[in-house]
PDB file of C-alpha atoms and ligand atoms in Angstrom:
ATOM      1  CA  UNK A   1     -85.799   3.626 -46.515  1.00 48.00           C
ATOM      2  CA  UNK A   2     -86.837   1.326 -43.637  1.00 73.00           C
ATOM      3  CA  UNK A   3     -89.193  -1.218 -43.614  1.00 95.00           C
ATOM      4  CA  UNK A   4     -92.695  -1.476 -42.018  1.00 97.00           C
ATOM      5  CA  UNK A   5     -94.588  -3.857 -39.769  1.00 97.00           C
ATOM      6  CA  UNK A   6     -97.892  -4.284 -38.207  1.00 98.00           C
ATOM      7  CA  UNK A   7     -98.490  -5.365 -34.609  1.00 98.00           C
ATOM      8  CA  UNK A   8    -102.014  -6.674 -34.079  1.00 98.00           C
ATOM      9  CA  UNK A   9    -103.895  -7.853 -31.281  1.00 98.00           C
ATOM     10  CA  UNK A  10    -106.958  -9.715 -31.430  1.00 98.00           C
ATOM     11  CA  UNK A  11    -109.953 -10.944 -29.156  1.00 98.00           C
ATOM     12  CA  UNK A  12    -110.042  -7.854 -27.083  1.00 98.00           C
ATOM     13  CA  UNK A  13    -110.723  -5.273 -25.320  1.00 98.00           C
ATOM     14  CA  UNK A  14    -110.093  -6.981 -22.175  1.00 98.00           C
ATOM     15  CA  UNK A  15    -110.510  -4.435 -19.278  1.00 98.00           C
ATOM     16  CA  UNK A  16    -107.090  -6.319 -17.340  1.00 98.00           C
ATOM     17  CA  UNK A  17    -104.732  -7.225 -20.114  1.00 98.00           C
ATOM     18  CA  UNK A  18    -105.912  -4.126 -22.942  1.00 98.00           C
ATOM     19  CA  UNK A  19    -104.463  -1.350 -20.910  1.00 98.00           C
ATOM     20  CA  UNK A  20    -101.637  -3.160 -20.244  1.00 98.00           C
ATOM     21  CA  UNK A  21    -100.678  -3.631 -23.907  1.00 98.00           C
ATOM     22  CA  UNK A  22    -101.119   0.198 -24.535  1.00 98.00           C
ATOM     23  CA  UNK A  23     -99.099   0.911 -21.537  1.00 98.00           C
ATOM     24  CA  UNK A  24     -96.534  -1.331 -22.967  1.00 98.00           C
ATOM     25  CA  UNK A  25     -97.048   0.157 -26.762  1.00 98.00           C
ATOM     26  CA  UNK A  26     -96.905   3.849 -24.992  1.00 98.00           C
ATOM     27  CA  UNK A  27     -93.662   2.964 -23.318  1.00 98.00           C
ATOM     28  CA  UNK A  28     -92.054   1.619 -26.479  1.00 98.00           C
ATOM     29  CA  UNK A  29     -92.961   4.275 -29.029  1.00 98.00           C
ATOM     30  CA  UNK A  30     -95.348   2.106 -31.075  1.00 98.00           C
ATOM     31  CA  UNK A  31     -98.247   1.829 -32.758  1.00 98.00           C
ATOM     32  CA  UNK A  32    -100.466  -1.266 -33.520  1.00 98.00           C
ATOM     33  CA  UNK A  33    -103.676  -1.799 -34.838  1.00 98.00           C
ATOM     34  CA  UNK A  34    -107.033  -3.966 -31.828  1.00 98.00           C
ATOM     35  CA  UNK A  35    -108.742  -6.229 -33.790  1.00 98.00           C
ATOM     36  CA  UNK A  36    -111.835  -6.177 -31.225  1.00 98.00           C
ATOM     37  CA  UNK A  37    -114.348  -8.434 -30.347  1.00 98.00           C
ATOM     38  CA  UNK A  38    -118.068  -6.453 -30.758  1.00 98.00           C
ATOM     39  CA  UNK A  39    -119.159  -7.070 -27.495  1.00 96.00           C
ATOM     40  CA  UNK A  40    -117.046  -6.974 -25.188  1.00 97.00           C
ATOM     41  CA  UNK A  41    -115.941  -3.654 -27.068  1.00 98.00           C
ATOM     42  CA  UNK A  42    -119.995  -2.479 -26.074  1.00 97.00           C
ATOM     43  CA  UNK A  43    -118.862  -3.135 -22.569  1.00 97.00           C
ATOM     44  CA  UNK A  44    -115.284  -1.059 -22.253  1.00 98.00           C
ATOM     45  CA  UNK A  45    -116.210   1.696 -24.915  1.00 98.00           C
ATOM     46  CA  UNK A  46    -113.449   4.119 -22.665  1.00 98.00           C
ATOM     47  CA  UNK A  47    -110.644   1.391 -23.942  1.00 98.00           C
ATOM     48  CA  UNK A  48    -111.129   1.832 -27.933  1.00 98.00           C
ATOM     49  CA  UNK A  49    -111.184   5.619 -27.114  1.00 98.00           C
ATOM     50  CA  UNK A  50    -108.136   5.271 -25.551  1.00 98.00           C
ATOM     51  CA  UNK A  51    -106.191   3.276 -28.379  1.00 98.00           C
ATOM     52  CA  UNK A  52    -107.666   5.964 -31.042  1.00 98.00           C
ATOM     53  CA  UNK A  53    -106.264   8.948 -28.497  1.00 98.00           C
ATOM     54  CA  UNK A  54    -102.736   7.160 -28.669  1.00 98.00           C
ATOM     55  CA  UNK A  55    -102.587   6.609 -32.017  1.00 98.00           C
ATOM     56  CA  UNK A  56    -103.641   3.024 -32.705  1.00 98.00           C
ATOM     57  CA  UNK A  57    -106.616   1.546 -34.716  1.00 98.00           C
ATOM     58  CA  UNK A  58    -109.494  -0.065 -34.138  1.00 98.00           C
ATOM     59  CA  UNK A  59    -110.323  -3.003 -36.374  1.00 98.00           C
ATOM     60  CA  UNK A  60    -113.163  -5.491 -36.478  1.00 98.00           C
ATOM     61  CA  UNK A  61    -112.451  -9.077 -35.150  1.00 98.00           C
ATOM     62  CA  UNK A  62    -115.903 -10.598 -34.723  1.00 98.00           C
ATOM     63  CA  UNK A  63    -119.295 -10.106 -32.733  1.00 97.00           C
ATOM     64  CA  UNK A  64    -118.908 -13.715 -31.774  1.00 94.00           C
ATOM     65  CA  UNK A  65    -116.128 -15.562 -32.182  1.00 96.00           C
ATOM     66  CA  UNK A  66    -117.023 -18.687 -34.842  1.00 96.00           C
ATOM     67  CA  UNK A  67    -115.399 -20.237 -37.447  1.00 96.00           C
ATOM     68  CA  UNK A  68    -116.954 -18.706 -40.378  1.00 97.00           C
ATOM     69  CA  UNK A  69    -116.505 -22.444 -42.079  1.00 96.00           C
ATOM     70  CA  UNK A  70    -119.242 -23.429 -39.456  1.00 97.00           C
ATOM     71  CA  UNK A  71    -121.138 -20.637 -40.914  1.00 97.00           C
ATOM     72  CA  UNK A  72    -123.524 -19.903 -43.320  1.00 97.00           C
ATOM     73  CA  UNK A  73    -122.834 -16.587 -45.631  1.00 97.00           C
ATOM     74  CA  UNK A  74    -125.970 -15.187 -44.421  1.00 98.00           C
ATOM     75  CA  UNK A  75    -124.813 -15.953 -40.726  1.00 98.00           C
ATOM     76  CA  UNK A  76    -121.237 -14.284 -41.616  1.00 98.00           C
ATOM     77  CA  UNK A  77    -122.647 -11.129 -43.067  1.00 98.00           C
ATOM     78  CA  UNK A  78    -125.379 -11.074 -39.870  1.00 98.00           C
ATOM     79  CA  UNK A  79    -122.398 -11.610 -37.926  1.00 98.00           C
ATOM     80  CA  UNK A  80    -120.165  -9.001 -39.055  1.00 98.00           C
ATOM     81  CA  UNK A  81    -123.370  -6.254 -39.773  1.00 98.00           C
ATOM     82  CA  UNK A  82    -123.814  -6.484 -36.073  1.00 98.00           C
ATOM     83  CA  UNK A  83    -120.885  -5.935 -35.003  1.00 98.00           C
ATOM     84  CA  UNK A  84    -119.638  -3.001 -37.311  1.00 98.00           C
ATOM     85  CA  UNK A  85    -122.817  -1.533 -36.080  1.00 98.00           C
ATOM     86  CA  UNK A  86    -121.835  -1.973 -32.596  1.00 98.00           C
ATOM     87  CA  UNK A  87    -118.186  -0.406 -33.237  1.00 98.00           C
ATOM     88  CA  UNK A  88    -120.225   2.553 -35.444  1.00 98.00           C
ATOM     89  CA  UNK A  89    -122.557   3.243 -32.481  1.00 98.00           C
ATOM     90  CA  UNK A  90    -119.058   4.316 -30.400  1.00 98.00           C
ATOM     91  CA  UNK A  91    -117.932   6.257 -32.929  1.00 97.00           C
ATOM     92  CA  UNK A  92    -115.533   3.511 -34.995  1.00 98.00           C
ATOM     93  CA  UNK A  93    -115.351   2.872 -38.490  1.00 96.00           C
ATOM     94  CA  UNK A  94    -113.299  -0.283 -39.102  1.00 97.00           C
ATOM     95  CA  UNK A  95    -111.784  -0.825 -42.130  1.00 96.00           C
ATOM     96  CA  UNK A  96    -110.166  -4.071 -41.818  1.00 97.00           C
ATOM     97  CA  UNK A  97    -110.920  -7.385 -40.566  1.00 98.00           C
ATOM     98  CA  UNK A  98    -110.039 -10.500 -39.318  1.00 98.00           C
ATOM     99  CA  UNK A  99    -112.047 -13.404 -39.416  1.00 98.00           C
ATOM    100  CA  UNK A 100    -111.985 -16.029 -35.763  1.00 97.00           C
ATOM    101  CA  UNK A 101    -108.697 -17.831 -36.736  1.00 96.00           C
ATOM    102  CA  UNK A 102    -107.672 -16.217 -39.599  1.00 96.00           C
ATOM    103  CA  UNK A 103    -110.536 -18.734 -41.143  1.00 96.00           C
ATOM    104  CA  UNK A 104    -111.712 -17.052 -44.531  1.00 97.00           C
ATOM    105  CA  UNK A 105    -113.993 -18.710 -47.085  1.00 96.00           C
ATOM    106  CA  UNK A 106    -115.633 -17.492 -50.157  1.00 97.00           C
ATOM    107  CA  UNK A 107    -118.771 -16.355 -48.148  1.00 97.00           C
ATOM    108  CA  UNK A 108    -115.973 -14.001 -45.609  1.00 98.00           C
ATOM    109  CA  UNK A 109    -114.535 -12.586 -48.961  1.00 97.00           C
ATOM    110  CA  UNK A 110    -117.973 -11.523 -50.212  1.00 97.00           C
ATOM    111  CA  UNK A 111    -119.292 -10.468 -47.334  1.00 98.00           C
ATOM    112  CA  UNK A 112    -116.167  -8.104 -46.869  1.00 98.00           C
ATOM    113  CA  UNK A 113    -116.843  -6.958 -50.385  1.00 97.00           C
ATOM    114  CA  UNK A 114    -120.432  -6.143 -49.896  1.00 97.00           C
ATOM    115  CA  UNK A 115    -119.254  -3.755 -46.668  1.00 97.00           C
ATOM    116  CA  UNK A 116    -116.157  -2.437 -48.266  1.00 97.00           C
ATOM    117  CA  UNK A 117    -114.309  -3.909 -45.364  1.00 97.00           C
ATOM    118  CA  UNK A 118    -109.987  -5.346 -46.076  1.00 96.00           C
ATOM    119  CA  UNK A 119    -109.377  -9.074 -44.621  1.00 97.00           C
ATOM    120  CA  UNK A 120    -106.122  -9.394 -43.287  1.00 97.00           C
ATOM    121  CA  UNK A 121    -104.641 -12.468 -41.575  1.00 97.00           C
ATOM    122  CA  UNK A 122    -100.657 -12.394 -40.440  1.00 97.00           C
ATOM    123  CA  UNK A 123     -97.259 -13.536 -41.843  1.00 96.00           C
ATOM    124  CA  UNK A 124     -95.863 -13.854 -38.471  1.00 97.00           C
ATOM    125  CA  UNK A 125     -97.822 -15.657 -35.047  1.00 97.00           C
ATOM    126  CA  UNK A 126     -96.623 -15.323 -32.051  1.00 97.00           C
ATOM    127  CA  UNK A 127     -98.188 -18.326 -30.596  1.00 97.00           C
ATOM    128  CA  UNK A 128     -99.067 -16.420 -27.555  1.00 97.00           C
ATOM    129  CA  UNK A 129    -102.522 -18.047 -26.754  1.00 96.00           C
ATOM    130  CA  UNK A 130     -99.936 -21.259 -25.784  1.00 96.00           C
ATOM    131  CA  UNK A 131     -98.688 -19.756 -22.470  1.00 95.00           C
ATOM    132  CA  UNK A 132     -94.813 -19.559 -23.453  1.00 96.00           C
ATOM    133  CA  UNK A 133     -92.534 -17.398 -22.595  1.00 97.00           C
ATOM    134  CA  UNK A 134     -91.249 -14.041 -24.002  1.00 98.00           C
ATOM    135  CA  UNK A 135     -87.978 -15.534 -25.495  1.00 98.00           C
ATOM    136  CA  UNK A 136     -90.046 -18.375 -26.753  1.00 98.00           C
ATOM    137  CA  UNK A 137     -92.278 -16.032 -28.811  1.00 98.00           C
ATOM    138  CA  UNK A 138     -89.449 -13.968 -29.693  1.00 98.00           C
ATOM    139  CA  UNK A 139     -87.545 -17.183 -30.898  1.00 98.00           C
ATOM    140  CA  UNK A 140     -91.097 -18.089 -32.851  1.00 98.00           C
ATOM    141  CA  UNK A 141     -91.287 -14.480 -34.714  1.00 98.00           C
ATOM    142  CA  UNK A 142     -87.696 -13.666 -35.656  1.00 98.00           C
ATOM    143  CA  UNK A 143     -87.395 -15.317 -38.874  1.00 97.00           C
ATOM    144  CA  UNK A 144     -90.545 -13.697 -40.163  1.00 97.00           C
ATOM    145  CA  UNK A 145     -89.872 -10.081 -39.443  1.00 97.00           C
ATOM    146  CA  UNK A 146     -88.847  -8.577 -42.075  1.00 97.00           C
ATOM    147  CA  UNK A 147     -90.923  -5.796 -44.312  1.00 96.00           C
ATOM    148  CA  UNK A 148     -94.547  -6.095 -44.424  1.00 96.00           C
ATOM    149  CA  UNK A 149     -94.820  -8.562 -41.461  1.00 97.00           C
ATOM    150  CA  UNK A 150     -98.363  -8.414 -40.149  1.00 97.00           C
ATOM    151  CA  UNK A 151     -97.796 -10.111 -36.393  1.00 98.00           C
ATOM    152  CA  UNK A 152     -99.936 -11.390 -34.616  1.00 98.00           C
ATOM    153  CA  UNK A 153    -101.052 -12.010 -30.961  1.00 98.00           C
ATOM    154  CA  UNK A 154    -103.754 -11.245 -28.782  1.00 98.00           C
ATOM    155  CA  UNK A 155    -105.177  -8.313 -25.482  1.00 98.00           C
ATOM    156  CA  UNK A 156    -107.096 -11.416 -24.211  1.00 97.00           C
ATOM    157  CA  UNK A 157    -107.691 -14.833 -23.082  1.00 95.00           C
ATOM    158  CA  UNK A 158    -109.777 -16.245 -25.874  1.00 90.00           C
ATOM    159  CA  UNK A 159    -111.123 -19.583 -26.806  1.00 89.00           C
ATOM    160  CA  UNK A 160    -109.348 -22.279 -26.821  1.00 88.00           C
ATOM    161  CA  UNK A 161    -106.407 -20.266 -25.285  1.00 91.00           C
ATOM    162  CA  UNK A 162    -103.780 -22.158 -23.211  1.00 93.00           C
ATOM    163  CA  UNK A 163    -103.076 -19.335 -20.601  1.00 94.00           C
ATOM    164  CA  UNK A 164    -105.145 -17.774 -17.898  1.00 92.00           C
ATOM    165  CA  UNK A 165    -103.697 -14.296 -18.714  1.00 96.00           C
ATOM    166  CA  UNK A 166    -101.790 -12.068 -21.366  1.00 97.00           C
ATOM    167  CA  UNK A 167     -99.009 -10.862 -19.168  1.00 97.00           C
ATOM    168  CA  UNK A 168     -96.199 -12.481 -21.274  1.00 98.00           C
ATOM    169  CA  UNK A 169     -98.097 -10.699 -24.514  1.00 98.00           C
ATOM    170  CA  UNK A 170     -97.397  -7.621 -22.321  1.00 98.00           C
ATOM    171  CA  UNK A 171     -93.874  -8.202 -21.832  1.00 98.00           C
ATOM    172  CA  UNK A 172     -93.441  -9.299 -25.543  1.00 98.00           C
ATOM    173  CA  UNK A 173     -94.575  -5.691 -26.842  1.00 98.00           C
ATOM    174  CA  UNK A 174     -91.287  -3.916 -25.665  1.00 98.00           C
ATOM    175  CA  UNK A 175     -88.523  -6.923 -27.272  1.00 98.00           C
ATOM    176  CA  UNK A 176     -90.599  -7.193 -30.510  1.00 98.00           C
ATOM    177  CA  UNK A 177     -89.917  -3.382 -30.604  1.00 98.00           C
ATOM    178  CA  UNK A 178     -86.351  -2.964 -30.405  1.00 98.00           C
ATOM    179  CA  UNK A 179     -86.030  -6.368 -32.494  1.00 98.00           C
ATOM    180  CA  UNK A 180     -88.168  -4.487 -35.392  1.00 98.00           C
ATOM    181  CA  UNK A 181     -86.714  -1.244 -34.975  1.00 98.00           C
ATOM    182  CA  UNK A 182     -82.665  -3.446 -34.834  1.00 98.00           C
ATOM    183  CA  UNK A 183     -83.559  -4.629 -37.942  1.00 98.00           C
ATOM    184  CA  UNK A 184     -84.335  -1.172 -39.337  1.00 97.00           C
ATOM    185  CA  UNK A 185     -87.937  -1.804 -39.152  1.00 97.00           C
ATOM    186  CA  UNK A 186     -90.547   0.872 -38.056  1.00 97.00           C
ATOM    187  CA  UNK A 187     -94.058  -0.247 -36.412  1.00 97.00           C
ATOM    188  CA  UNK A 188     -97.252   1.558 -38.476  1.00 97.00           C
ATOM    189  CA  UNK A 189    -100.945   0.756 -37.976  1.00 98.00           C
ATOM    190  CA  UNK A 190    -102.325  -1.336 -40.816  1.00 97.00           C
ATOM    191  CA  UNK A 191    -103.705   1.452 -42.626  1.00 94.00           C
ATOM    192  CA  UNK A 192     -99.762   2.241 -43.106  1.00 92.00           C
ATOM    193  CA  UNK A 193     -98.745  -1.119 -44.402  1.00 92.00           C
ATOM    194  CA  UNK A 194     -98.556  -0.683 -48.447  1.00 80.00           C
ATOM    195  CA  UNK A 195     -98.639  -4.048 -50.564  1.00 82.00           C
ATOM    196  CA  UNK A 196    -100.274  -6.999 -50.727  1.00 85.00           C
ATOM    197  CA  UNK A 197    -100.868  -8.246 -47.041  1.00 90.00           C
ATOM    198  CA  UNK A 198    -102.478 -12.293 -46.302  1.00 90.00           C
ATOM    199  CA  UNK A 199    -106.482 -12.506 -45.745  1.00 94.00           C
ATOM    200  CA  UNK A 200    -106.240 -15.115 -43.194  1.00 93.00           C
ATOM    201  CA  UNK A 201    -104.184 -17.583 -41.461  1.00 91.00           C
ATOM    202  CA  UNK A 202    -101.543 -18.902 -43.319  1.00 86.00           C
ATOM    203  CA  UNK A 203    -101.343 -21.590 -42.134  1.00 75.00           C
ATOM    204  CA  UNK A 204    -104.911 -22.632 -42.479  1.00 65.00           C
ATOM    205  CA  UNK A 205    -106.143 -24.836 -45.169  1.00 48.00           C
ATOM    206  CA  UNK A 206    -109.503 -23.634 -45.418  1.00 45.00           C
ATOM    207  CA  UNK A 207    -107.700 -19.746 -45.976  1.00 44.00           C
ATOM    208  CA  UNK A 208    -108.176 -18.820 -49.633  1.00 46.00           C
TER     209      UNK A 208
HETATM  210 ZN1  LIG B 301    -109.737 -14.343 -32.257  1.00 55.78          ZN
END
C-alpha cells in the first residue's frame, strides 16, 4: 500500500499567485489542503469555491496573522471566532488549523479544543517565503518525504517573506508531485492523512 502526504499552502487566497497553484495542482493530478487567511478569503470568496470544486480543502490559517505567543488566550479565541465565522459566512467549515508560524501555546490548544478545531503544523518546509529556487526547495524537502509528510509552503507573499511573488511555489507544485508519487507516495487532503500529524512548527521552541 502506498504512502500518503499532505501539500499545504498557507497565507492565502491571493487573487495572482492562488489560481496559479490550482492550475499547477490541476495539471499534476493533486490535491492539497489552503490554509487561508480570514480576510483576504472575505475578499476572493470565488477562489475557496474554486479549490472545494477541484477537490481541495479549505482550512483556517488566521484572521490576522500574529504570533499567538504575543497573544492573550482571550485574543486567540477572538481571533480565531472571527475568522471561522468569516469562512462559515461563505459556506466553509474548517476543521483544521494552523496557527501564524506554526506558533502553538497552551492558550492555541484550548482554544482549538473549545471549537473542535485539529492544529496541524508540518514535518517538511519548503522554505519558500526565502525566494530560492525550485531545485533548492526540492533539495530542502527530499529527505522528509516519506509517509505522513505534512509540507509546507505558501499561495502568498506574507510577512516577513523574502520574495515579491510565489511563482517558484508554482513551479515547485509539479516536481514535488512526481518526487511523491517516485517514491510511491500519493498526495490526499489532510482530512486523508491517518496518524498522529505535528501541531505546529517543528522547529519552533515555543511549539508544544
Ligand atoms: Zn502564515
Amino acid at each position: 500500500m502506498s504512502g500518503r502526504v499532505a501539500l499545504t499552502f498557507d497565507d492565502g487566497p491571493d487573487p495572482v499567485w492562488t489560481p496559479q497553484v490550482l492550475d499547477a495542482l490541476a495539471d499534476a493530478g493533486a490535491r492539497g489542503t489552503f490554509f487561508v487567511v480570514a480576510r483576504p478569503a472575505g475578499r476572493h470568496p470565488g477562489l475557496l469555491r474554486r479549490m472545494v470544486e477541484e477537490g481541495h480543502e479549505v482550512a483556517f490559517h488566521c484572521d490576522r496573522h500574529a504570533r499567538h505567543d504575543r497573544l492573550t488566550a482571550a485574543e486567540i479565541q477572538a481571533d480565531a471566532r472571527d475568522g471561522l465565522r468569516t469562512l462559515r459566512g461563505l459556506g466553509h467549515k474548517a476543521h483544521d488549523w494552523r496557527a501564524p508560524w506554526g506558533v502553538v501555546t497552551g492558550d492555541t490548544v484550548e482554544v482549538a479544543g473549545e471549537l473542535g478545531l485539529r492544529l496541524v503544523g508540518w514535518t517538511a518546509d519548503s522554505e519558500d517565503w526565502r525566494g530560492g529556487t525550485v531545485d533548492e526547495m526540492l533539495d530542502r524537502l527530499a529527505p522528509g518525504m516519506e509517509a505522513g509528510a505534512v509540507v509546507l509552503m505558501h499561495d502568498a507573499v506574507g510577512p516577513g517573506a523574502l520574495r515579491d511573488g510565489c511563482g517558484r511555489t508554482v513551479d515547485l507544485v509539479a516536481p514535488l508531485v512526481s518526487m511523491a508519487r517516485s517514491r510511491d507516495l500519493t498526495p490526499v487532503v489532510l482530512s486523508g492523512m491517518v496518524g498522529r500529524l505535528p501541531v505546529g512548527n517543528p522547529g519552533d521552541v515555543a511549539s508544544v
